[in-house]
Amino acid sequence: MALPMGATAPLVALSRPLAEFDPEMARAIGDEGRRQSEKLGLVASENFSSRAVREAEGTVLVNKYAEGLPGARYYGGCECVDVIEDLARQRLMAVFGAEHANVQPHSGAQANMAAYMALCKPGDTILSMSLPHGGHLTHGSPVNLSGQIYRFVHYVVNRETERIDMDEVEEIARRERPALIVAGASAYPRRIDFAAFAAVAERVGARLMVDMAHIAGLVAAGLHPSPVPVADVVTTTTHKTLRGPRGGALLCRREHAAAVDRAVFPGLQGGPLVQVIAAKAVCFREAAEPAFGAYQAQVARNAASLARAVQAQGFRLVTGGTDNHLFVADLRAHGLTGRQAERALEQAGILVNRILVPFDPEPPQRASGIRAGTPGVTSRGMGESEMERVAALIGEVLRAAGRGKEQLVQAVTDVGAAVRDLTGTFPVPA
Ligand code: DSN
């Protein structure tokens, strides 16, 4: 980088490239890039953001404080970041047809807490999906702040169908009279009937919040019914199917706008991460393009194809399949825990995560299932024929893991080579 003649020592020091100033960190980041590229990432909540998204995040915006909202900040010099945050808000509202948006939450967890804070008082009853049945930690788990501030009660899936049973949701809602009902999940492979949730909420006098973090990309593309017209507040992350930077956002009806904005700041957060807001705005622009719809349709086709092929390998899928971007395989019949399966697959370069299946007898550290999704492999350009190959590789590793150490070592060698071949053919976005 060209520095002015006579630049002072501090300026010279602050202008050193990362690789020169901190080679140890540059190497670690480079290693992570190689890992992402060489492994087959099937973690359902991960994706590969575009170069434009990453460029927006790695900018001078990291230098700016901007507490408050566009036009009403607590710092001077916010005229440029006001433009950035307004672009993000407007684009997000346009993608989902919402009346109001807040793009400041640092994460989905923060967005969920903001929604509770906007709609409830401490101690209020909230009805949400049980975590072992596909819900989320921030939907009232006792180890999460949400479960400590509010009185959460939970619905579970039906034992036979493993799907949400709206009659049971209504029965609990009538009994418990929650102030808020939460719909949305992090490991539920089926379409969620948000309109039915809204009807129950209306009948029992509750508000409805939807956490659409996992399916936001599918919703944006019209491939999953949108919660926005029927929910009081919708929360999301921006990095899963939506394929943006890591972060959160809220959408709501105009009547809740002030409460939602106040809950985010000053309720929960201080200065927003303006560099992430800029990257979110780029992601929302991508989400408005026709290519994004085609990508989401391929995510869903790939998930259906991978799920079918894994099933054909003899594995039981929770609910028998998928309507969205992910599936959950129950490994109990194969004598494997989720943790054993996750580890065996990782040795072969295939990344999934262990997960509880409905009515799981195992604790979460072991779990009986694995969750896999297709947002990442679809961003790499893989299609249905690759999904069939991936399912065969998964089957080979898991069958070998069930047989014993020696068989697993051989399978890991063979499958590892096939994974390297596949990931070499389908590179990650530059
Ligand atoms: N941790 C995310 C997931 O994997 O689903 C949800 O926050």
Short mmCIF file of C-alpha atoms and ligand atoms in Angstrom, two decimals:
data_model
loop_
_atom_site.label_atom_id
_atom_site.label_comp_id
_atom_site.label_asym_id
_atom_site.label_seq_id
_atom_site.Cartn_x
_atom_site.Cartn_y
_atom_site.Cartn_z
CA MET A 1 0.00 0.00 0.00
CA ALA A 2 1.35 3.46 -0.95
CA LEU A 3 1.79 5.66 2.13
CA PRO A 4 2.37 9.44 2.06
CA MET A 5 5.99 10.62 2.20
CA GLY A 6 7.00 11.11 5.79
CA ALA A 7 4.17 8.93 7.15
CA THR A 8 4.43 8.62 10.91
CA ALA A 9 5.37 5.35 12.58
CA PRO A 10 1.81 4.65 13.89
CA LEU A 11 0.36 5.11 10.40
CA VAL A 12 2.92 2.73 8.96
CA ALA A 13 2.13 0.21 11.71
CA LEU A 14 -1.64 0.45 11.14
CA SER A 15 -1.22 -0.08 7.41
CA ARG A 16 0.59 -3.41 7.55
CA PRO A 17 -1.12 -6.30 5.71
CA LEU A 18 -2.40 -9.09 7.94
CA ALA A 19 -0.06 -11.69 6.44
CA GLU A 20 2.92 -9.49 7.30
CA PHE A 21 1.80 -8.27 10.74
CA ASP A 22 0.19 -11.48 12.01
CA PRO A 23 1.22 -14.46 9.88
CA GLU A 24 -0.04 -16.86 12.55
CA MET A 25 -3.59 -15.50 12.19
CA ALA A 26 -3.35 -15.22 8.41
CA ARG A 27 -2.35 -18.87 8.30
CA ALA A 28 -5.23 -19.93 10.57
CA ILE A 29 -7.74 -18.06 8.38
CA GLY A 30 -6.20 -19.57 5.26
CA ASP A 31 -6.47 -23.03 6.84
CA GLU A 32 -10.16 -22.47 7.53
CA GLY A 33 -10.68 -21.45 3.89
CA ARG A 34 -9.00 -24.66 2.75
CA ARG A 35 -11.04 -26.72 5.24
CA GLN A 36 -14.30 -25.23 3.94
CA SER A 37 -13.22 -25.92 0.39
CA GLU A 38 -11.96 -29.50 0.89
CA LYS A 39 -14.71 -30.85 3.17
CA LEU A 40 -18.25 -31.69 2.18
CA GLY A 41 -20.34 -29.37 4.37
CA LEU A 42 -23.85 -30.68 5.00
CA VAL A 43 -24.48 -28.72 8.20
CA ALA A 44 -28.04 -27.53 7.53
CA SER A 45 -27.52 -24.09 9.08
CA GLU A 46 -24.32 -23.24 7.16
CA ASN A 47 -23.82 -21.81 3.69
CA PHE A 48 -21.27 -20.02 1.50
CA SER A 49 -21.82 -16.28 1.21
CA SER A 50 -20.98 -14.47 -2.01
CA ARG A 51 -17.84 -12.49 -2.63
CA ALA A 52 -19.93 -9.28 -2.65
CA VAL A 53 -21.29 -10.08 0.83
CA ARG A 54 -17.80 -10.75 2.18
CA GLU A 55 -16.39 -7.63 0.52
CA ALA A 56 -19.05 -5.46 2.16
CA GLU A 57 -18.24 -6.91 5.58
CA GLY A 58 -14.48 -6.43 5.41
CA THR A 59 -14.59 -2.65 5.13
CA VAL A 60 -13.96 0.66 6.94
CA LEU A 61 -17.44 0.31 8.42
CA VAL A 62 -15.79 -1.59 11.29
CA ASN A 63 -14.60 1.83 12.49
CA LYS A 64 -18.02 3.42 12.99
CA TYR A 65 -20.31 3.70 16.02
CA ALA A 66 -23.97 4.23 15.12
CA GLU A 67 -26.17 3.66 18.17
CA GLY A 68 -29.76 4.53 17.37
CA LEU A 69 -31.54 4.30 14.02
CA PRO A 70 -31.09 6.11 10.68
CA GLY A 71 -31.87 9.80 11.21
CA ALA A 72 -31.86 9.41 15.02
CA ARG A 73 -28.33 8.47 16.09
CA TYR A 74 -26.37 9.14 19.23
CA TYR A 75 -23.14 9.92 17.31
CA GLY A 76 -22.08 12.40 14.67
CA GLY A 77 -20.87 11.35 11.25
CA CYS A 78 -23.65 8.84 10.61
CA GLU A 79 -24.83 10.23 7.26
CA CYS A 80 -23.20 7.40 5.26
CA VAL A 81 -24.15 4.57 7.60
CA ASP A 82 -27.73 5.91 7.59
CA VAL A 83 -27.81 5.24 3.84
CA ILE A 84 -26.42 1.75 4.42
CA GLU A 85 -28.90 0.81 7.15
CA ASP A 86 -31.82 2.26 5.20
CA LEU A 87 -30.85 0.24 2.14
CA ALA A 88 -30.76 -2.88 4.30
CA ARG A 89 -34.13 -2.19 5.94
CA GLN A 90 -35.89 -1.28 2.69
CA ARG A 91 -34.51 -4.27 0.83
CA LEU A 92 -35.43 -6.69 3.62
CA MET A 93 -38.97 -5.30 3.81
CA ALA A 94 -39.32 -5.59 0.03
CA VAL A 95 -38.05 -9.21 -0.10
CA PHE A 96 -40.61 -10.37 2.47
CA GLY A 97 -43.40 -7.79 1.97
CA ALA A 98 -43.11 -6.62 5.59
CA GLU A 99 -44.32 -3.35 7.13
CA HIS A 100 -41.21 -2.84 9.29
CA ALA A 101 -37.70 -4.28 9.63
CA ASN A 102 -34.85 -4.04 12.09
CA VAL A 103 -31.50 -5.22 10.73
CA GLN A 104 -29.38 -4.61 13.83
CA PRO A 105 -29.57 -7.91 15.77
CA HIS A 106 -26.10 -9.40 16.01
CA SER A 107 -27.57 -12.89 15.76
CA GLY A 108 -30.76 -14.91 15.62
CA ALA A 109 -30.56 -15.37 19.39
CA GLN A 110 -30.56 -11.57 19.86
CA ALA A 111 -33.46 -11.22 17.42
CA ASN A 112 -35.48 -13.79 19.38
CA MET A 113 -34.79 -12.08 22.70
CA ALA A 114 -35.82 -8.75 21.14
CA ALA A 115 -39.09 -10.28 19.94
CA TYR A 116 -39.87 -11.61 23.44
CA MET A 117 -38.98 -8.29 24.97
CA ALA A 118 -41.18 -6.41 22.50
CA LEU A 119 -44.21 -8.66 22.97
CA CYS A 120 -43.99 -9.93 26.58
CA LYS A 121 -43.26 -8.95 30.16
CA PRO A 122 -40.86 -10.98 32.33
CA GLY A 123 -42.73 -13.94 33.78
CA ASP A 124 -45.26 -14.16 30.92
CA THR A 125 -46.12 -17.59 29.57
CA ILE A 126 -44.79 -18.42 26.10
CA LEU A 127 -45.69 -21.57 24.14
CA SER A 128 -42.98 -22.90 21.81
CA MET A 129 -41.72 -26.11 20.21
CA SER A 130 -39.72 -28.38 22.48
CA LEU A 131 -35.98 -28.38 21.71
CA PRO A 132 -35.62 -32.19 21.42
CA HIS A 133 -38.50 -32.13 18.93
CA GLY A 134 -36.82 -29.65 16.61
CA GLY A 135 -37.19 -26.31 18.45
CA HIS A 136 -34.29 -24.08 19.46
CA LEU A 137 -32.29 -23.26 22.56
CA THR A 138 -33.59 -19.68 22.49
CA HIS A 139 -37.19 -20.90 22.46
CA GLY A 140 -37.16 -21.23 26.22
CA SER A 141 -34.54 -23.81 27.16
CA PRO A 142 -33.80 -23.54 30.91
CA VAL A 143 -30.08 -23.10 30.11
CA ASN A 144 -30.87 -20.07 27.92
CA LEU A 145 -31.81 -16.62 29.22
CA SER A 146 -35.18 -16.91 27.44
CA GLY A 147 -36.12 -19.83 29.71
CA GLN A 148 -35.07 -17.92 32.79
CA ILE A 149 -36.95 -14.69 32.11
CA TYR A 150 -40.21 -16.12 30.77
CA ARG A 151 -42.34 -19.11 31.72
CA PHE A 152 -42.04 -21.34 28.67
CA VAL A 153 -44.32 -24.30 28.01
CA HIS A 154 -43.73 -26.56 25.01
CA TYR A 155 -45.54 -28.55 22.36
CA VAL A 156 -43.97 -31.70 20.95
CA VAL A 157 -44.48 -33.55 17.67
CA ASN A 158 -46.98 -36.38 17.30
CA ARG A 159 -45.40 -39.73 18.27
CA GLU A 160 -46.62 -41.53 15.12
CA THR A 161 -46.31 -38.87 12.43
CA GLU A 162 -43.44 -36.95 14.07
CA ARG A 163 -45.15 -33.81 12.75
CA ILE A 164 -46.54 -30.82 14.62
CA ASP A 165 -50.07 -31.59 15.74
CA MET A 166 -52.09 -28.37 15.63
CA ASP A 167 -54.86 -29.87 17.79
CA GLU A 168 -52.29 -30.49 20.53
CA VAL A 169 -50.87 -26.99 20.12
CA GLU A 170 -54.37 -25.57 20.55
CA GLU A 171 -55.14 -27.78 23.54
CA ILE A 172 -51.99 -26.60 25.35
CA ALA A 173 -52.65 -23.00 24.35
CA ARG A 174 -56.19 -23.16 25.76
CA ARG A 175 -54.88 -24.67 28.99
CA GLU A 176 -51.85 -22.43 29.49
CA ARG A 177 -53.19 -19.15 27.99
CA PRO A 178 -49.78 -17.96 26.75
CA ALA A 179 -49.12 -14.31 25.98
CA LEU A 180 -47.10 -15.46 22.99
CA ILE A 181 -46.96 -18.52 20.74
CA VAL A 182 -43.69 -19.26 18.95
CA ALA A 183 -43.61 -21.19 15.67
CA GLY A 184 -40.41 -22.12 13.88
CA ALA A 185 -37.71 -24.74 14.36
CA SER A 186 -34.09 -25.61 13.80
CA ALA A 187 -34.51 -29.31 13.03
CA TYR A 188 -37.98 -29.83 11.57
CA PRO A 189 -38.02 -31.22 8.03
CA ARG A 190 -41.61 -30.36 7.15
CA ARG A 191 -43.59 -27.31 6.10
CA ILE A 192 -44.96 -25.36 9.07
CA ASP A 193 -48.54 -24.12 8.83
CA PHE A 194 -48.07 -20.57 10.07
CA ALA A 195 -51.68 -19.64 9.23
CA ALA A 196 -52.90 -22.44 11.53
CA PHE A 197 -50.63 -21.11 14.31
CA ALA A 198 -52.05 -17.61 13.75
CA ALA A 199 -55.59 -18.96 14.02
CA VAL A 200 -54.79 -20.69 17.34
CA ALA A 201 -53.09 -17.54 18.63
CA GLU A 202 -56.14 -15.48 17.73
CA ARG A 203 -58.54 -17.94 19.40
CA VAL A 204 -56.62 -17.89 22.69
CA GLY A 205 -55.76 -14.17 22.62
CA ALA A 206 -52.00 -14.69 22.18
CA ARG A 207 -49.51 -12.97 19.90
CA LEU A 208 -47.62 -14.99 17.31
CA MET A 209 -43.88 -14.88 16.76
CA VAL A 210 -42.25 -16.93 14.01
CA ASP A 211 -38.56 -17.80 13.96
CA MET A 212 -37.94 -18.51 10.27
CA ALA A 213 -34.13 -18.55 10.52
CA HIS A 214 -33.72 -21.94 8.85
CA ILE A 215 -36.21 -21.47 6.03
CA ALA A 216 -35.90 -17.73 5.32
CA GLY A 217 -34.34 -18.33 1.88
CA LEU A 218 -37.14 -20.73 0.92
CA VAL A 219 -39.72 -18.20 2.14
CA ALA A 220 -38.07 -15.39 0.16
CA ALA A 221 -38.27 -17.56 -2.94
CA GLY A 222 -41.93 -18.46 -2.36
CA LEU A 223 -41.10 -22.13 -1.74
CA HIS A 224 -42.44 -22.14 1.84
CA PRO A 225 -45.57 -20.24 2.97
CA SER A 226 -44.53 -16.90 4.43
CA PRO A 227 -45.12 -16.16 8.11
CA VAL A 228 -44.92 -12.40 7.50
CA PRO A 229 -48.62 -11.77 6.70
CA VAL A 230 -49.86 -13.78 9.70
CA ALA A 231 -47.31 -13.22 12.51
CA ASP A 232 -46.92 -10.24 14.83
CA VAL A 233 -43.12 -10.52 14.71
CA VAL A 234 -40.86 -12.66 12.52
CA THR A 235 -37.21 -13.27 13.40
CA THR A 236 -34.49 -14.66 11.20
CA THR A 237 -30.79 -15.15 10.79
CA THR A 238 -29.20 -13.98 7.58
CA HIS A 239 -26.59 -16.69 7.05
CA LYS A 240 -28.50 -19.93 6.64
CA THR A 241 -30.64 -20.53 3.53
CA LEU A 242 -30.63 -16.73 3.07
CA ARG A 243 -26.86 -17.00 2.36
CA GLY A 244 -25.73 -13.66 3.77
CA PRO A 245 -23.34 -12.69 6.56
CA ARG A 246 -23.69 -14.15 10.05
CA GLY A 247 -26.34 -12.06 11.80
CA GLY A 248 -29.99 -11.60 12.69
CA ALA A 249 -32.99 -9.47 11.70
CA LEU A 250 -36.60 -8.81 12.67
CA LEU A 251 -39.71 -8.13 10.62
CA CYS A 252 -42.97 -6.97 12.11
CA ARG A 253 -46.27 -5.20 11.72
CA ARG A 254 -46.14 -1.43 11.93
CA GLU A 255 -47.93 -1.52 15.31
CA HIS A 256 -44.93 -3.34 16.85
CA ALA A 257 -42.21 -1.29 15.12
CA ALA A 258 -41.36 1.01 18.03
CA ALA A 259 -41.37 -1.81 20.60
CA VAL A 260 -39.16 -4.01 18.40
CA ASP A 261 -36.68 -1.21 17.69
CA ARG A 262 -36.52 -0.27 21.39
CA ALA A 263 -35.98 -3.92 22.36
CA VAL A 264 -32.95 -4.23 20.07
CA PHE A 265 -31.48 -0.88 21.15
CA PRO A 266 -31.22 0.12 23.93
CA GLY A 267 -32.93 -3.04 25.25
CA LEU A 268 -30.37 -5.65 24.28
CA GLN A 269 -27.56 -4.18 22.23
CA GLY A 270 -25.33 -1.16 21.98
CA GLY A 271 -23.74 -0.07 18.73
CA PRO A 272 -24.85 -2.04 15.67
CA LEU A 273 -22.24 -3.82 13.53
CA VAL A 274 -22.53 -1.53 10.51
CA GLN A 275 -20.19 -3.66 8.40
CA VAL A 276 -22.52 -6.63 8.92
CA ILE A 277 -25.57 -4.48 8.13
CA ALA A 278 -23.94 -3.53 4.82
CA ALA A 279 -23.30 -7.20 4.06
CA LYS A 280 -26.92 -8.01 5.00
CA ALA A 281 -28.08 -5.34 2.53
CA VAL A 282 -26.04 -7.02 -0.22
CA CYS A 283 -27.55 -10.38 0.71
CA PHE A 284 -31.08 -8.92 0.53
CA ARG A 285 -30.30 -7.54 -2.93
CA GLU A 286 -29.17 -11.01 -3.97
CA ALA A 287 -32.39 -12.45 -2.53
CA ALA A 288 -34.44 -10.22 -4.84
CA GLU A 289 -32.77 -11.60 -7.97
CA PRO A 290 -34.34 -14.39 -10.07
CA ALA A 291 -31.16 -16.48 -9.68
CA PHE A 292 -31.85 -16.66 -5.94
CA GLY A 293 -35.23 -18.30 -6.56
CA ALA A 294 -33.57 -20.85 -8.83
CA TYR A 295 -30.92 -21.51 -6.15
CA GLN A 296 -33.55 -22.10 -3.45
CA ALA A 297 -35.53 -24.43 -5.71
CA GLN A 298 -32.35 -26.45 -6.24
CA VAL A 299 -31.68 -26.48 -2.46
CA ALA A 300 -35.10 -28.09 -1.94
CA ARG A 301 -34.70 -30.53 -4.85
CA ASN A 302 -31.26 -31.52 -3.56
CA ALA A 303 -32.60 -32.06 -0.03
CA ALA A 304 -35.43 -34.24 -1.34
CA SER A 305 -33.03 -36.21 -3.49
CA LEU A 306 -30.39 -36.66 -0.74
CA ALA A 307 -33.10 -37.66 1.76
CA ARG A 308 -34.60 -40.23 -0.64
CA ALA A 309 -31.19 -41.70 -1.41
CA VAL A 310 -30.17 -41.90 2.28
CA GLN A 311 -33.47 -43.64 2.95
CA ALA A 312 -32.75 -46.05 0.10
CA GLN A 313 -29.49 -46.88 1.91
CA GLY A 314 -31.66 -48.25 4.74
CA PHE A 315 -31.77 -45.30 7.15
CA ARG A 316 -34.98 -44.14 8.81
CA LEU A 317 -35.77 -40.47 8.36
CA VAL A 318 -37.78 -38.55 10.93
CA THR A 319 -41.25 -37.95 9.38
CA GLY A 320 -40.16 -40.13 6.45
CA GLY A 321 -38.60 -37.33 4.39
CA THR A 322 -38.37 -33.59 3.92
CA ASP A 323 -40.25 -30.61 2.47
CA ASN A 324 -37.44 -28.14 3.01
CA HIS A 325 -33.63 -27.91 3.01
CA LEU A 326 -32.84 -30.51 5.69
CA PHE A 327 -33.59 -33.98 7.01
CA VAL A 328 -32.97 -35.85 10.25
CA ALA A 329 -31.85 -39.50 10.14
CA ASP A 330 -32.55 -41.75 13.14
CA LEU A 331 -29.60 -44.14 13.62
CA ARG A 332 -30.91 -46.30 16.45
CA ALA A 333 -31.58 -49.31 14.21
CA HIS A 334 -27.92 -49.20 13.13
CA GLY A 335 -26.49 -49.36 16.64
CA LEU A 336 -24.95 -45.90 16.32
CA THR A 337 -25.44 -42.73 18.31
CA GLY A 338 -25.56 -39.38 16.57
CA ARG A 339 -22.18 -38.52 18.03
CA GLN A 340 -20.56 -41.70 16.69
CA ALA A 341 -22.07 -41.07 13.25
CA GLU A 342 -21.03 -37.41 13.23
CA ARG A 343 -17.45 -38.38 14.13
CA ALA A 344 -17.20 -41.21 11.61
CA LEU A 345 -18.49 -38.99 8.81
CA GLU A 346 -16.15 -36.18 9.80
CA GLN A 347 -13.16 -38.52 9.52
CA ALA A 348 -14.20 -39.08 5.91
CA GLY A 349 -14.60 -35.33 5.28
CA ILE A 350 -18.41 -35.23 5.44
CA LEU A 351 -19.78 -32.70 7.94
CA VAL A 352 -23.19 -33.06 9.56
CA ASN A 353 -24.26 -32.54 13.16
CA ARG A 354 -25.72 -34.90 15.73
CA ILE A 355 -29.25 -34.09 16.79
CA LEU A 356 -31.95 -35.39 19.10
CA VAL A 357 -34.76 -37.24 17.38
CA PRO A 358 -38.32 -36.91 18.74
CA PHE A 359 -38.68 -38.80 22.06
CA ASP A 360 -34.94 -39.51 22.01
CA PRO A 361 -33.76 -41.74 24.88
CA GLU A 362 -30.18 -40.40 24.52
CA PRO A 363 -28.87 -37.17 26.07
CA PRO A 364 -28.07 -34.28 23.68
CA GLN A 365 -24.30 -34.91 23.83
CA ARG A 366 -24.85 -38.34 22.27
CA ALA A 367 -28.25 -38.05 20.57
CA SER A 368 -29.73 -40.66 18.25
CA GLY A 369 -29.79 -38.73 15.01
CA ILE A 370 -27.87 -36.65 12.53
CA ARG A 371 -29.16 -33.57 10.73
CA ALA A 372 -28.03 -32.80 7.19
CA GLY A 373 -28.95 -30.01 4.78
CA THR A 374 -28.20 -28.86 1.27
CA PRO A 375 -27.80 -25.03 1.27
CA GLY A 376 -23.98 -25.24 1.18
CA VAL A 377 -23.50 -27.99 -1.38
CA THR A 378 -26.08 -26.29 -3.62
CA SER A 379 -24.09 -23.03 -3.45
CA ARG A 380 -21.14 -25.08 -4.73
CA GLY A 381 -23.21 -26.04 -7.77
CA MET A 382 -24.00 -29.64 -6.88
CA GLY A 383 -27.24 -31.15 -8.14
CA GLU A 384 -29.37 -34.24 -7.68
CA SER A 385 -26.92 -36.72 -9.21
CA GLU A 386 -24.21 -35.55 -6.78
CA MET A 387 -26.70 -35.97 -3.92
CA GLU A 388 -27.14 -39.63 -4.85
CA ARG A 389 -23.37 -40.06 -4.78
CA VAL A 390 -23.16 -38.29 -1.41
CA ALA A 391 -25.86 -40.55 0.03
CA ALA A 392 -23.90 -43.62 -1.08
CA LEU A 393 -20.78 -42.23 0.65
CA ILE A 394 -22.74 -41.52 3.84
CA GLY A 395 -24.16 -45.05 3.74
CA GLU A 396 -20.72 -46.59 3.26
CA VAL A 397 -19.25 -44.75 6.27
CA LEU A 398 -22.17 -45.38 8.60
CA ARG A 399 -22.46 -49.07 7.75
CA ALA A 400 -18.72 -49.47 8.34
CA ALA A 401 -18.94 -47.53 11.62
CA GLY A 402 -21.61 -49.99 12.77
CA ARG A 403 -19.35 -52.96 11.94
CA GLY A 404 -16.21 -51.92 13.78
CA LYS A 405 -12.92 -50.01 13.78
CA GLU A 406 -11.13 -51.81 10.97
CA GLN A 407 -14.01 -51.49 8.53
CA LEU A 408 -14.34 -47.83 9.42
CA VAL A 409 -10.65 -47.14 8.70
CA GLN A 410 -11.01 -48.63 5.22
CA ALA A 411 -14.29 -46.77 4.52
CA VAL A 412 -12.79 -43.48 5.71
CA THR A 413 -9.88 -43.92 3.29
CA ASP A 414 -12.10 -44.77 0.32
CA VAL A 415 -14.81 -42.22 1.05
CA GLY A 416 -12.26 -39.53 1.94
CA ALA A 417 -10.78 -39.85 -1.57
CA ALA A 418 -14.24 -39.65 -3.15
CA VAL A 419 -15.05 -36.55 -1.08
CA ARG A 420 -11.83 -34.83 -2.20
CA ASP A 421 -12.72 -35.64 -5.78
CA LEU A 422 -16.23 -34.20 -5.39
CA THR A 423 -15.22 -31.04 -3.56
CA GLY A 424 -12.39 -30.48 -6.06
CA THR A 425 -14.93 -30.57 -8.89
CA PHE A 426 -17.35 -28.18 -7.11
CA PRO A 427 -15.29 -25.31 -5.62
CA VAL A 428 -16.64 -22.88 -3.05
CA PRO A 429 -17.42 -19.32 -4.21
CA ALA A 430 -14.11 -17.40 -4.60
N1 DSN B 1 -27.19 -23.25 15.54
C1 DSN B 1 -28.20 -23.14 14.53
C2 DSN B 1 -28.48 -24.42 13.87
O1 DSN B 1 -27.53 -25.14 13.62
O2 DSN B 1 -29.61 -24.73 13.56
C3 DSN B 1 -29.43 -22.53 15.03
O3 DSN B 1 -29.11 -21.39 15.72
#
